[in-house]
Coordinates of N, CA, C and O in Angstrom, one line a residue:
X1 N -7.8 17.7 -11.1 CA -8.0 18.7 -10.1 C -6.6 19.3 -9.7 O -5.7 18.6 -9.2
X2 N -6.4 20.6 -9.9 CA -5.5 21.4 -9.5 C -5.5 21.6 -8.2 O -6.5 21.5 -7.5
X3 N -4.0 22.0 -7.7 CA -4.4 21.9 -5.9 C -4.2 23.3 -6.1 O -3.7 23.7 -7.2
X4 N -4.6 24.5 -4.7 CA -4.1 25.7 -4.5 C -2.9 26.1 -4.7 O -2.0 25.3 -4.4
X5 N -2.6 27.3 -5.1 CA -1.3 28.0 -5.3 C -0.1 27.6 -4.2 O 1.1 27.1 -4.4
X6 N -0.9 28.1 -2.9 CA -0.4 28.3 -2.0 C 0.1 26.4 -1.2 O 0.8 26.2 -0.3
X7 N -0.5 25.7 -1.9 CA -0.1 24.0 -1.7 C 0.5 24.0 -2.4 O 1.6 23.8 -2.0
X8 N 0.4 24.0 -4.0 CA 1.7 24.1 -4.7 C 3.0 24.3 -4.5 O 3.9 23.5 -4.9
X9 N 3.3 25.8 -3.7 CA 5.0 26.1 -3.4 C 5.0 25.4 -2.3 O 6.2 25.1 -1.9
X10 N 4.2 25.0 -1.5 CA 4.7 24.3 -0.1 C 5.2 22.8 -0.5 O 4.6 22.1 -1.3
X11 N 6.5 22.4 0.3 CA 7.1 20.9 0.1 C 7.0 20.5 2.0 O 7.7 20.9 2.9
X12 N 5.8 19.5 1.9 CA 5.8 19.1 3.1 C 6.9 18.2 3.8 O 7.5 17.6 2.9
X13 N 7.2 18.1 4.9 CA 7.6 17.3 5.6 C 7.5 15.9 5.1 O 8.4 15.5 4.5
X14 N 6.8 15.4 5.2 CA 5.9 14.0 5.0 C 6.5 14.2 3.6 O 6.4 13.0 3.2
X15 N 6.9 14.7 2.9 CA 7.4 14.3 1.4 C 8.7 14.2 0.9 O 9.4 14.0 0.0
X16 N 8.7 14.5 2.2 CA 11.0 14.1 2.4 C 11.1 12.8 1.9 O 10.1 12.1 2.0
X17 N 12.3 12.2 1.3 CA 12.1 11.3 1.0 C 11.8 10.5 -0.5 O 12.4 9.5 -1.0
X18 N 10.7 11.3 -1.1 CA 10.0 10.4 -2.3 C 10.5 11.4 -3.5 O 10.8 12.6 -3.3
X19 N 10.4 10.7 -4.8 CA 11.2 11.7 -5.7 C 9.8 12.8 -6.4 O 8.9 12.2 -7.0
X20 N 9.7 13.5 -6.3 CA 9.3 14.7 -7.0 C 8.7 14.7 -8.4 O 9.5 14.2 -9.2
X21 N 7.4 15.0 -8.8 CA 6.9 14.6 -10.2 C 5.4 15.3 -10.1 O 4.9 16.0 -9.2
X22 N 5.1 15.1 -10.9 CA 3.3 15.7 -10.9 C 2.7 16.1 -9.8 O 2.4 17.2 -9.4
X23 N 2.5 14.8 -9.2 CA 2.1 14.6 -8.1 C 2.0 15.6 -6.8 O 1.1 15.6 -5.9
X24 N 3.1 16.5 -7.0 CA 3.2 17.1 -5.7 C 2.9 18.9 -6.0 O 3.3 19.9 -5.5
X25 N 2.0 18.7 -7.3 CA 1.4 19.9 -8.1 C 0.0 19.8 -8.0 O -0.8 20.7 -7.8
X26 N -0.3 18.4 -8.1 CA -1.8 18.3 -8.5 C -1.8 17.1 -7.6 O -0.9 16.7 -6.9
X27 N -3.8 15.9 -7.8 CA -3.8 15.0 -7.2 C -3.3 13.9 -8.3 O -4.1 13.9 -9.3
X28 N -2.4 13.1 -8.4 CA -1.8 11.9 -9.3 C -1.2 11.0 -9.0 O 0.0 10.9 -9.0
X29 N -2.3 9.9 -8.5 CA -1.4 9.1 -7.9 C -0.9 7.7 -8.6 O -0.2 6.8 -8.1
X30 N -1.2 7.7 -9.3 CA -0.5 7.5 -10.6 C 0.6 7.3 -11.2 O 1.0 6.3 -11.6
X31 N 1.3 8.9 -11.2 CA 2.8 9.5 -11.3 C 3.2 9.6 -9.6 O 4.4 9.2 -9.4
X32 N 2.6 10.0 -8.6 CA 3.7 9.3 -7.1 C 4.3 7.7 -7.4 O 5.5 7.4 -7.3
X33 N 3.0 6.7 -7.8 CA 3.4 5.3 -7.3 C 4.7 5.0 -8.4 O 5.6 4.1 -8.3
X34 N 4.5 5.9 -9.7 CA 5.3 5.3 -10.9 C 6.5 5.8 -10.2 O 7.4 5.0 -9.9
X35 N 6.8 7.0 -9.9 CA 8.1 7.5 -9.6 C 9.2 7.5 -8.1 O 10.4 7.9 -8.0
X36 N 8.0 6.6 -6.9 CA 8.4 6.4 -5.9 C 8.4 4.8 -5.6 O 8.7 4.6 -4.4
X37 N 8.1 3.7 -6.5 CA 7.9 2.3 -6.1 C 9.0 1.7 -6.0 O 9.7 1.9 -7.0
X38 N 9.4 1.1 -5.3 CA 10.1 -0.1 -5.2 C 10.2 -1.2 -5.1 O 10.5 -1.5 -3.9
X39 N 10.1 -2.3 -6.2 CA 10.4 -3.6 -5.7 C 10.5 -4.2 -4.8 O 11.7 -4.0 -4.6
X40 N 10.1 -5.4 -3.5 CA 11.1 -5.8 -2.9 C 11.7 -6.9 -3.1 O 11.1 -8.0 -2.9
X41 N 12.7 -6.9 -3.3 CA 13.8 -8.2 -3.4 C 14.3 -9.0 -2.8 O 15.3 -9.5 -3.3
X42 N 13.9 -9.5 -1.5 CA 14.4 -9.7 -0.3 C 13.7 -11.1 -0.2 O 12.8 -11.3 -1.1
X43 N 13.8 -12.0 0.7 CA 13.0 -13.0 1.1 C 11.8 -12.9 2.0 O 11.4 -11.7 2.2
X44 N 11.4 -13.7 2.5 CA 10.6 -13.9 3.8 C 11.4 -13.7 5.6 O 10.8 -13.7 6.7
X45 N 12.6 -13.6 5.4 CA 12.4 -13.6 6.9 C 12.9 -12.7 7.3 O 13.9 -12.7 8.0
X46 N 12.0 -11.5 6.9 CA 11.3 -10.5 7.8 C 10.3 -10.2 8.5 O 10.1 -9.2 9.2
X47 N 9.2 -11.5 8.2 CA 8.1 -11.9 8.4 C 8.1 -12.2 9.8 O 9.2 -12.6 9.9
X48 N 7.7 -12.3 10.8 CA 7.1 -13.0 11.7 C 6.4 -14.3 11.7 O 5.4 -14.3 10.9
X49 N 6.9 -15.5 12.5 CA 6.1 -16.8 13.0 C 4.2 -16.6 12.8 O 3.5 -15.6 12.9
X50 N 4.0 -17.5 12.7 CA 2.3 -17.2 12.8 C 1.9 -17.3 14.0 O 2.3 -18.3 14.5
X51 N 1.4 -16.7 14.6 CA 0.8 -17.2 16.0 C -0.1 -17.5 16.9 O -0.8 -16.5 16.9
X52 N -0.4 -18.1 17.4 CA -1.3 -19.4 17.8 C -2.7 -18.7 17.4 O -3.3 -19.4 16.6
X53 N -3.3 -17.4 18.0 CA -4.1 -17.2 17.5 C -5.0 -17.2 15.6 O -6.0 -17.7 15.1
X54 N -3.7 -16.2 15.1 CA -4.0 -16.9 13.8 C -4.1 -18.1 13.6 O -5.2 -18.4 13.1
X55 N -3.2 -18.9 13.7 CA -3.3 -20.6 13.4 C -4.6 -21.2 13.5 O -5.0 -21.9 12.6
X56 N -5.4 -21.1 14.8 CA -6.4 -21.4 15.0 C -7.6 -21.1 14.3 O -8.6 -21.8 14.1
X57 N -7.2 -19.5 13.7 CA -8.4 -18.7 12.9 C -8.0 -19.6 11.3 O -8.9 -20.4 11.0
X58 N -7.3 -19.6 10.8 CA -7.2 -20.3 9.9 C -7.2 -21.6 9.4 O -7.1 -21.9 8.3
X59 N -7.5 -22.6 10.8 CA -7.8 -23.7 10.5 C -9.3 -23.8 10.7 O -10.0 -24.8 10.5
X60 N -9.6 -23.0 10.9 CA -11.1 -23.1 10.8 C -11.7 -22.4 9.7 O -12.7 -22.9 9.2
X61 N -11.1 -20.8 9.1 CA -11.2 -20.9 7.7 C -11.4 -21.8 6.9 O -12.4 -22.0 6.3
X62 N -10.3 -22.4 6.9 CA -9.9 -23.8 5.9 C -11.1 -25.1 5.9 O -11.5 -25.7 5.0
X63 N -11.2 -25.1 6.7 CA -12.5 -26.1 7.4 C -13.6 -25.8 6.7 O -14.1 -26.6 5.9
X64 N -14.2 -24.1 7.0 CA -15.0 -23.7 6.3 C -15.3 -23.8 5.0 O -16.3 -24.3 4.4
X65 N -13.9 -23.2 4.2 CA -13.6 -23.7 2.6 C -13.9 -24.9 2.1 O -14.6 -25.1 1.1
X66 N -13.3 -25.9 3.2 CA -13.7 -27.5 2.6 C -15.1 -27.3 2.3 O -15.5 -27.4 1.2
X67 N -15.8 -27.0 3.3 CA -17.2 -27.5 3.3 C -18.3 -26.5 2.6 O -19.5 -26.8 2.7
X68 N -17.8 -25.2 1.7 CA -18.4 -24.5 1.1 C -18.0 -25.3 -0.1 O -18.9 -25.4 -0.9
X69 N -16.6 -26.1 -0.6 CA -16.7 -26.9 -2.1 C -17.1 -27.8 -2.2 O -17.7 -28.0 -3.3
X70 N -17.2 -28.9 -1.0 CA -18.7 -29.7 -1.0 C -19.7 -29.7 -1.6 O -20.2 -30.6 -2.3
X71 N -20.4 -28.0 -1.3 CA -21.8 -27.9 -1.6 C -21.4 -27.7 -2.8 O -22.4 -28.1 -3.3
X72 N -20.8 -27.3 -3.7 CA -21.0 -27.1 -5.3 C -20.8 -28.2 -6.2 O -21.0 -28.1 -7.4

Protein backbone atom coordinates (compact mmCIF):
# COMPACT_ATOMS: atom_id res chain seq x y z
CA UNK A 1 0.00 0.00 0.00
CA UNK A 2 1.25 3.32 -1.25
CA UNK A 3 0.66 6.22 1.13
CA UNK A 4 -0.60 9.69 -0.51
CA UNK A 5 1.56 12.03 -2.35
CA UNK A 6 0.96 14.64 -0.12
CA UNK A 7 2.21 12.08 3.10
CA UNK A 8 5.01 11.19 1.12
CA UNK A 9 6.91 14.80 1.05
CA UNK A 10 5.83 15.43 4.57
CA UNK A 11 8.71 14.31 7.35
CA UNK A 12 6.83 14.28 10.55
CA UNK A 13 7.95 15.33 13.84
CA UNK A 14 7.57 12.08 15.49
CA UNK A 15 10.18 10.78 12.93
CA UNK A 16 13.06 12.89 14.10
CA UNK A 17 15.29 10.73 15.22
CA UNK A 18 14.97 7.21 13.25
CA UNK A 19 17.03 6.65 10.06
CA UNK A 20 15.06 7.07 6.83
CA UNK A 21 14.20 3.93 4.41
CA UNK A 22 10.99 2.71 2.71
CA UNK A 23 9.14 2.99 5.36
CA UNK A 24 8.54 6.60 5.48
CA UNK A 25 7.18 6.31 1.60
CA UNK A 26 4.91 3.55 2.08
CA UNK A 27 3.51 1.11 5.09
CA UNK A 28 6.91 -1.27 5.93
CA UNK A 29 7.44 -2.15 8.96
CA UNK A 30 9.72 -4.36 8.22
CA UNK A 31 12.33 -1.97 6.71
CA UNK A 32 11.54 0.74 9.92
CA UNK A 33 12.39 -2.09 12.54
CA UNK A 34 15.53 -3.35 10.22
CA UNK A 35 16.89 0.15 9.85
CA UNK A 36 16.01 1.64 13.31
CA UNK A 37 16.68 -1.45 15.95
CA UNK A 38 18.95 -1.46 18.52
CA UNK A 39 20.30 -3.97 20.59
CA UNK A 40 20.38 -3.48 24.19
CA UNK A 41 23.60 -4.16 25.84
CA UNK A 42 23.31 -3.07 29.14
CA UNK A 43 22.41 -5.09 32.23
CA UNK A 44 19.40 -5.23 34.55
CA UNK A 45 19.76 -2.35 36.80
CA UNK A 46 17.59 -0.26 35.15
CA UNK A 47 14.87 -2.35 36.20
CA UNK A 48 12.98 -1.56 39.16
CA UNK A 49 12.65 -3.78 42.58
CA UNK A 50 9.44 -5.98 42.33
CA UNK A 51 6.88 -4.80 44.45
CA UNK A 52 4.88 -6.15 46.98
CA UNK A 53 1.96 -6.10 44.94
CA UNK A 54 3.41 -8.02 42.11
CA UNK A 55 5.13 -10.39 44.51
CA UNK A 56 1.98 -11.39 45.86
CA UNK A 57 0.31 -11.79 42.29
CA UNK A 58 3.05 -14.08 41.40
CA UNK A 59 3.07 -16.28 44.17
CA UNK A 60 -0.08 -17.24 43.53
CA UNK A 61 0.45 -17.59 39.78
CA UNK A 62 3.10 -20.01 40.70
CA UNK A 63 0.75 -21.84 43.09
CA UNK A 64 -1.58 -22.01 40.35
CA UNK A 65 1.11 -23.54 37.84
CA UNK A 66 1.98 -26.10 40.53
CA UNK A 67 -1.33 -27.31 40.66
CA UNK A 68 -2.37 -27.16 36.86
CA UNK A 69 1.07 -29.83 36.39
CA UNK A 70 -0.46 -31.98 38.97
CA UNK A 71 -3.37 -32.55 36.93
CA UNK A 72 -1.51 -33.81 33.80
Amino acid sequence: MVLHKEVMTMRFNEWQGFVEGRWTEEIDVRDFIQKNYTPYEGDASFLAPISEKTAKLWDEAKALIIEEIKKV
